[in-house]
């Protein structure tokens, strides 16, 4: 028995498994990036079946998130809530997903009806699961129902076998569970890389901000590494369904596993990008060395790094959270850290031999995946923690407990400001002090969520829920909480200060799933490079970029290799912010794999169809209207005197230049009011312009003409939309 | 220990016999594109490009398909290779090869077949401690 087997006693865990159902399926070759079937598993009835992927499904929904949403639309009712059995968790890559040639091609897209927003959430995640699922024979996995007891769904892609196993013994927290699963399902060492699992954690059982961990086995470190489908509480749905883990096993990945029509084109396009990354990454974002955390210094420099619940955009101690600090003191160097094969951008770094100092695993030596920029900003600067070791400890526990670091950071920042304002005290929090930077109590809050105790049960429900609770139970000021509680649609903001970028305010407010930057990240082109000065420019950007970025989710792609590396000469092109050469790369690899002949306009059209379908889905579930795109005022401007006065020169100058108002002689309160009226009206104008450009009414409803124009005038969509026109 | 194919460009006459020998040995085809060694005429001289077994590619390979054997030669395990070509991009001397239609790269393994045939003795196998 190996050391790990002894540690986990795998045989004893397996002995407790009970086979609830299993199904053999025919192994078929992939055709041009598609398997042409999906896998449906109902864990209430233990039904396992294949569903065909029709030509129309491919034409209208392309793949990835499109397939997830299509399957979910057909499965739920108009009043389905997150914890109803008919709610689904769907996972898909896309036709490009799983190729090993072009960097960033291993993403899975997960959807479910979210516990915090009540509408579909989608989350884009690395790791091997999506590609292995496809090569096992399925374009998507659709899970419906609720199990009676904890289960594992196991797919063996080489044997053509799906099993539902009752699994009472395995750990729930992912850092243990993912190791157990690798040991359990790999028969020998070499097979470990062929296992990928999806799991949540004990935190997901007690909070609405649960995330999913997708694993990829690191042959050098000899541990399963983790990437997170973080946003919107899919981990919460997962544990509510009593799913302990999904496991896929597949061996045989090759450069032509997608059976592309033009392998040579695919390889050459991939090689071109590999070469660009090797030559230019050191001068650009340093993703290979530092990962996404390279942004900490940049954001701090431009006053965009969320600090103390987004009050400020920079802090003198932020240098302690610089990616270089993590690199020098914690990260393991010179390891190819791609989360899917062939990604030379390789940004998934890790801190090995990290000794935990708190919680149930205190004293254990672990590998911490990350930290990503969003985590450093969220659980670091935004809550006033500037100690990199603490950030890593919170990062580790969020992951293993299955909690989204972004929502955890943003909601903790909100709690801390409520503490500062006197809405909370020790009695109300059950003994926890939430002064800025109180790392011990932030960690204890995290452990409380895991244990399902105390104030953790309140905090874990997210900001929208807390606002109601604090008003009702503690008499907190509703209006102030509406201004400083950084959520829209119920989802906590991701980690960028958007006050000085109107376009980014729209990027957050109009994002279909809630304020996550992956739909539109326009801060730099708006406020730093001044590339979109007019309302029309901003509206165009709020059309094009969400559509372009949606496409990554249809294909199984990562966004980072699009513009975190740029070819030489990009700045001299007509549209440098689009990175035209890379857009053409995407057109080329899509055509090379699928044999279609789309151009860059049809690429956008593929996204528009799914984007408008998702919009209609929001409407169907009772949301998706103009008021749902309202944003907290702190996203648009300074809420408090303290904030205004911290950047007084900037705001006074804006009053003069934009409103022709002389700030001299006016109190800060008066100036705040004038600035607020101006900025709020700007946001309304932007909304009007952006809706119009998207083909929607002033209420944010897609017009029938627009749906027809983009080929998304499906009867079920029309039926929903016309009720609102 | 390192074993590698040493090139002596001053002696090369550009006959390209080495490329024929290499491609015929490993691909059963006389095709310079399928040779691990590449000879390129530059004005009156010849550039001789071949792997020097430096190991940069070994560190980059995501599946550990590339490894250094006891003699210090970098070998590709085709069963482990997933054809990403990261090794091709990272190679500091551009000596990791790819060819249309193949799903894995190829490289010089210092077998010495070309050196034996070279009429000008412009190639030799060197073993260094």
mmCIF file of C-alpha atoms in Angstrom, chain A residues 30-174:
data_model
loop_
_atom_site.group_PDB
_atom_site.id
_atom_site.type_symbol
_atom_site.label_atom_id
_atom_site.label_comp_id
_atom_site.label_asym_id
_atom_site.label_seq_id
_atom_site.Cartn_x
_atom_site.Cartn_y
_atom_site.Cartn_z
ATOM 1 C CA UNK A 30 -15.184 13.008 -32.453
ATOM 2 C CA UNK A 31 -16.065 14.831 -35.649
ATOM 3 C CA UNK A 32 -14.641 18.274 -36.279
ATOM 4 C CA UNK A 33 -14.622 19.306 -32.639
ATOM 5 C CA UNK A 34 -18.033 17.871 -31.749
ATOM 6 C CA UNK A 35 -19.114 14.542 -30.269
ATOM 7 C CA UNK A 36 -22.693 15.285 -31.332
ATOM 8 C CA UNK A 37 -24.241 14.045 -28.117
ATOM 9 C CA UNK A 38 -24.599 15.154 -24.513
ATOM 10 C CA UNK A 39 -24.831 13.148 -21.311
ATOM 11 C CA UNK A 40 -27.883 13.516 -19.065
ATOM 12 C CA UNK A 41 -27.744 12.249 -15.489
ATOM 13 C CA UNK A 42 -30.718 12.550 -13.147
ATOM 14 C CA UNK A 43 -29.551 11.974 -9.603
ATOM 15 C CA UNK A 44 -33.071 11.816 -8.159
ATOM 16 C CA UNK A 45 -34.042 8.850 -10.330
ATOM 17 C CA UNK A 46 -30.514 7.668 -11.231
ATOM 18 C CA UNK A 47 -31.428 7.841 -14.906
ATOM 19 C CA UNK A 48 -28.445 8.025 -17.273
ATOM 20 C CA UNK A 49 -28.999 8.724 -20.966
ATOM 21 C CA UNK A 50 -27.502 10.250 -24.084
ATOM 22 C CA UNK A 51 -29.117 13.135 -25.925
ATOM 23 C CA UNK A 52 -28.317 13.925 -29.547
ATOM 24 C CA UNK A 53 -26.839 17.268 -30.549
ATOM 25 C CA UNK A 54 -28.761 18.400 -33.603
ATOM 26 C CA UNK A 55 -27.502 20.531 -36.452
ATOM 27 C CA UNK A 56 -29.847 23.307 -35.318
ATOM 28 C CA UNK A 57 -28.389 23.165 -31.810
ATOM 29 C CA UNK A 58 -24.936 23.710 -33.254
ATOM 30 C CA UNK A 59 -26.116 26.497 -35.560
ATOM 31 C CA UNK A 60 -27.972 28.405 -32.869
ATOM 32 C CA UNK A 61 -25.931 27.659 -29.766
ATOM 33 C CA UNK A 62 -22.439 26.783 -31.130
ATOM 34 C CA UNK A 63 -21.266 24.907 -27.994
ATOM 35 C CA UNK A 64 -19.976 25.487 -24.470
ATOM 36 C CA UNK A 65 -22.164 27.951 -22.615
ATOM 37 C CA UNK A 66 -24.623 27.879 -25.509
ATOM 38 C CA UNK A 67 -25.222 24.152 -25.049
ATOM 39 C CA UNK A 68 -25.348 24.485 -21.261
ATOM 40 C CA UNK A 69 -28.034 27.165 -21.443
ATOM 41 C CA UNK A 70 -30.057 25.412 -24.135
ATOM 42 C CA UNK A 71 -30.196 22.202 -22.075
ATOM 43 C CA UNK A 72 -31.057 24.148 -18.925
ATOM 44 C CA UNK A 73 -33.802 26.165 -20.650
ATOM 45 C CA UNK A 74 -35.485 22.923 -21.716
ATOM 46 C CA UNK A 75 -35.171 21.461 -18.215
ATOM 47 C CA UNK A 76 -36.431 24.174 -15.874
ATOM 48 C CA UNK A 77 -39.726 26.000 -15.330
ATOM 49 C CA UNK A 78 -40.453 29.722 -15.191
ATOM 50 C CA UNK A 79 -40.465 29.649 -11.395
ATOM 51 C CA UNK A 80 -37.557 27.279 -10.816
ATOM 52 C CA UNK A 81 -35.326 28.311 -7.963
ATOM 53 C CA UNK A 82 -31.742 27.315 -7.297
ATOM 54 C CA UNK A 83 -32.594 24.529 -4.876
ATOM 55 C CA UNK A 84 -35.448 22.999 -6.837
ATOM 56 C CA UNK A 85 -34.650 19.529 -8.136
ATOM 57 C CA UNK A 86 -35.185 20.548 -11.756
ATOM 58 C CA UNK A 87 -32.390 23.103 -11.561
ATOM 59 C CA UNK A 88 -29.341 21.779 -13.332
ATOM 60 C CA UNK A 89 -25.593 22.002 -13.230
ATOM 61 C CA UNK A 90 -24.318 21.807 -16.778
ATOM 62 C CA UNK A 91 -20.704 21.591 -17.854
ATOM 63 C CA UNK A 92 -19.378 21.854 -21.386
ATOM 64 C CA UNK A 93 -16.297 22.802 -23.271
ATOM 65 C CA UNK A 94 -16.806 23.795 -26.919
ATOM 66 C CA UNK A 95 -15.732 22.782 -30.402
ATOM 67 C CA UNK A 96 -12.295 24.363 -29.985
ATOM 68 C CA UNK A 97 -11.966 23.093 -26.407
ATOM 69 C CA UNK A 98 -9.378 20.432 -25.718
ATOM 70 C CA UNK A 99 -7.093 21.181 -28.621
ATOM 71 C CA UNK A 100 -3.498 21.132 -27.408
ATOM 72 C CA UNK A 101 -2.201 23.406 -30.127
ATOM 73 C CA UNK A 102 -3.519 26.865 -29.319
ATOM 74 C CA UNK A 103 -2.784 28.282 -25.838
ATOM 75 C CA UNK A 104 -5.785 28.626 -23.534
ATOM 76 C CA UNK A 105 -7.977 25.923 -25.082
ATOM 77 C CA UNK A 106 -8.924 23.846 -22.047
ATOM 78 C CA UNK A 107 -11.806 25.686 -20.469
ATOM 79 C CA UNK A 108 -15.049 24.261 -19.142
ATOM 80 C CA UNK A 109 -18.109 26.450 -18.827
ATOM 81 C CA UNK A 110 -20.512 25.698 -15.988
ATOM 82 C CA UNK A 111 -24.059 27.003 -15.670
ATOM 83 C CA UNK A 112 -26.803 26.737 -13.090
ATOM 84 C CA UNK A 113 -29.564 28.889 -11.648
ATOM 85 C CA UNK A 114 -27.720 30.840 -8.983
ATOM 86 C CA UNK A 115 -28.705 30.986 -5.321
ATOM 87 C CA UNK A 116 -27.662 34.622 -5.087
ATOM 88 C CA UNK A 117 -29.063 36.014 -8.341
ATOM 89 C CA UNK A 118 -31.980 33.719 -9.184
ATOM 90 C CA UNK A 119 -30.896 33.732 -12.838
ATOM 91 C CA UNK A 120 -28.445 31.614 -14.836
ATOM 92 C CA UNK A 121 -24.858 32.037 -13.759
ATOM 93 C CA UNK A 122 -22.017 30.964 -16.007
ATOM 94 C CA UNK A 123 -18.484 30.400 -14.882
ATOM 95 C CA UNK A 124 -15.446 29.711 -17.060
ATOM 96 C CA UNK A 125 -12.847 27.411 -15.487
ATOM 97 C CA UNK A 126 -9.587 25.635 -16.324
ATOM 98 C CA UNK A 127 -8.493 22.138 -15.398
ATOM 99 C CA UNK A 128 -8.853 18.962 -17.426
ATOM 100 C CA UNK A 129 -12.515 18.102 -16.849
ATOM 101 C CA UNK A 130 -14.178 19.702 -19.891
ATOM 102 C CA UNK A 131 -11.705 18.391 -22.467
ATOM 103 C CA UNK A 132 -11.675 14.893 -20.916
ATOM 104 C CA UNK A 133 -15.484 14.929 -20.897
ATOM 105 C CA UNK A 134 -15.526 15.719 -24.588
ATOM 106 C CA UNK A 135 -12.895 13.164 -25.518
ATOM 107 C CA UNK A 136 -14.887 10.661 -23.452
ATOM 108 C CA UNK A 137 -17.738 11.270 -25.853
ATOM 109 C CA UNK A 138 -19.888 14.182 -24.680
ATOM 110 C CA UNK A 139 -20.205 17.826 -25.719
ATOM 111 C CA UNK A 140 -21.883 18.588 -22.398
ATOM 112 C CA UNK A 141 -22.787 17.007 -19.072
ATOM 113 C CA UNK A 142 -26.274 17.817 -17.781
ATOM 114 C CA UNK A 143 -27.023 17.003 -14.163
ATOM 115 C CA UNK A 144 -30.550 17.274 -12.815
ATOM 116 C CA UNK A 145 -32.275 16.171 -9.611
ATOM 117 C CA UNK A 146 -31.206 15.838 -6.017
ATOM 118 C CA UNK A 147 -29.571 12.774 -4.533
ATOM 119 C CA UNK A 148 -30.712 11.295 -1.233
ATOM 120 C CA UNK A 149 -27.169 10.804 0.020
ATOM 121 C CA UNK A 150 -23.718 11.946 -1.082
ATOM 122 C CA UNK A 151 -22.781 10.634 -4.511
ATOM 123 C CA UNK A 152 -19.955 10.581 -7.028
ATOM 124 C CA UNK A 153 -20.652 10.495 -10.763
ATOM 125 C CA UNK A 154 -17.841 8.658 -12.546
ATOM 126 C CA UNK A 155 -17.255 8.676 -16.307
ATOM 127 C CA UNK A 156 -14.646 6.343 -17.795
ATOM 128 C CA UNK A 157 -14.081 7.644 -21.304
ATOM 129 C CA UNK A 158 -11.922 4.734 -22.426
ATOM 130 C CA UNK A 159 -14.320 2.029 -21.241
ATOM 131 C CA UNK A 160 -17.516 3.886 -22.198
ATOM 132 C CA UNK A 161 -18.911 3.675 -18.684
ATOM 133 C CA UNK A 162 -20.950 6.052 -16.513
ATOM 134 C CA UNK A 163 -21.606 5.217 -12.868
ATOM 135 C CA UNK A 164 -23.524 6.862 -10.054
ATOM 136 C CA UNK A 165 -21.930 5.809 -6.771
ATOM 137 C CA UNK A 166 -23.177 6.500 -3.290
ATOM 138 C CA UNK A 167 -20.019 7.723 -1.562
ATOM 139 C CA UNK A 168 -20.334 8.360 2.161
ATOM 140 C CA UNK A 169 -16.691 8.110 3.185
ATOM 141 C CA UNK A 170 -14.689 10.582 1.163
ATOM 142 C CA UNK A 171 -13.803 14.027 2.453
ATOM 143 C CA UNK A 172 -15.882 17.020 1.378
ATOM 144 C CA UNK A 173 -13.104 19.616 1.447
ATOM 145 C CA UNK A 174 -11.431 19.606 -1.910
#
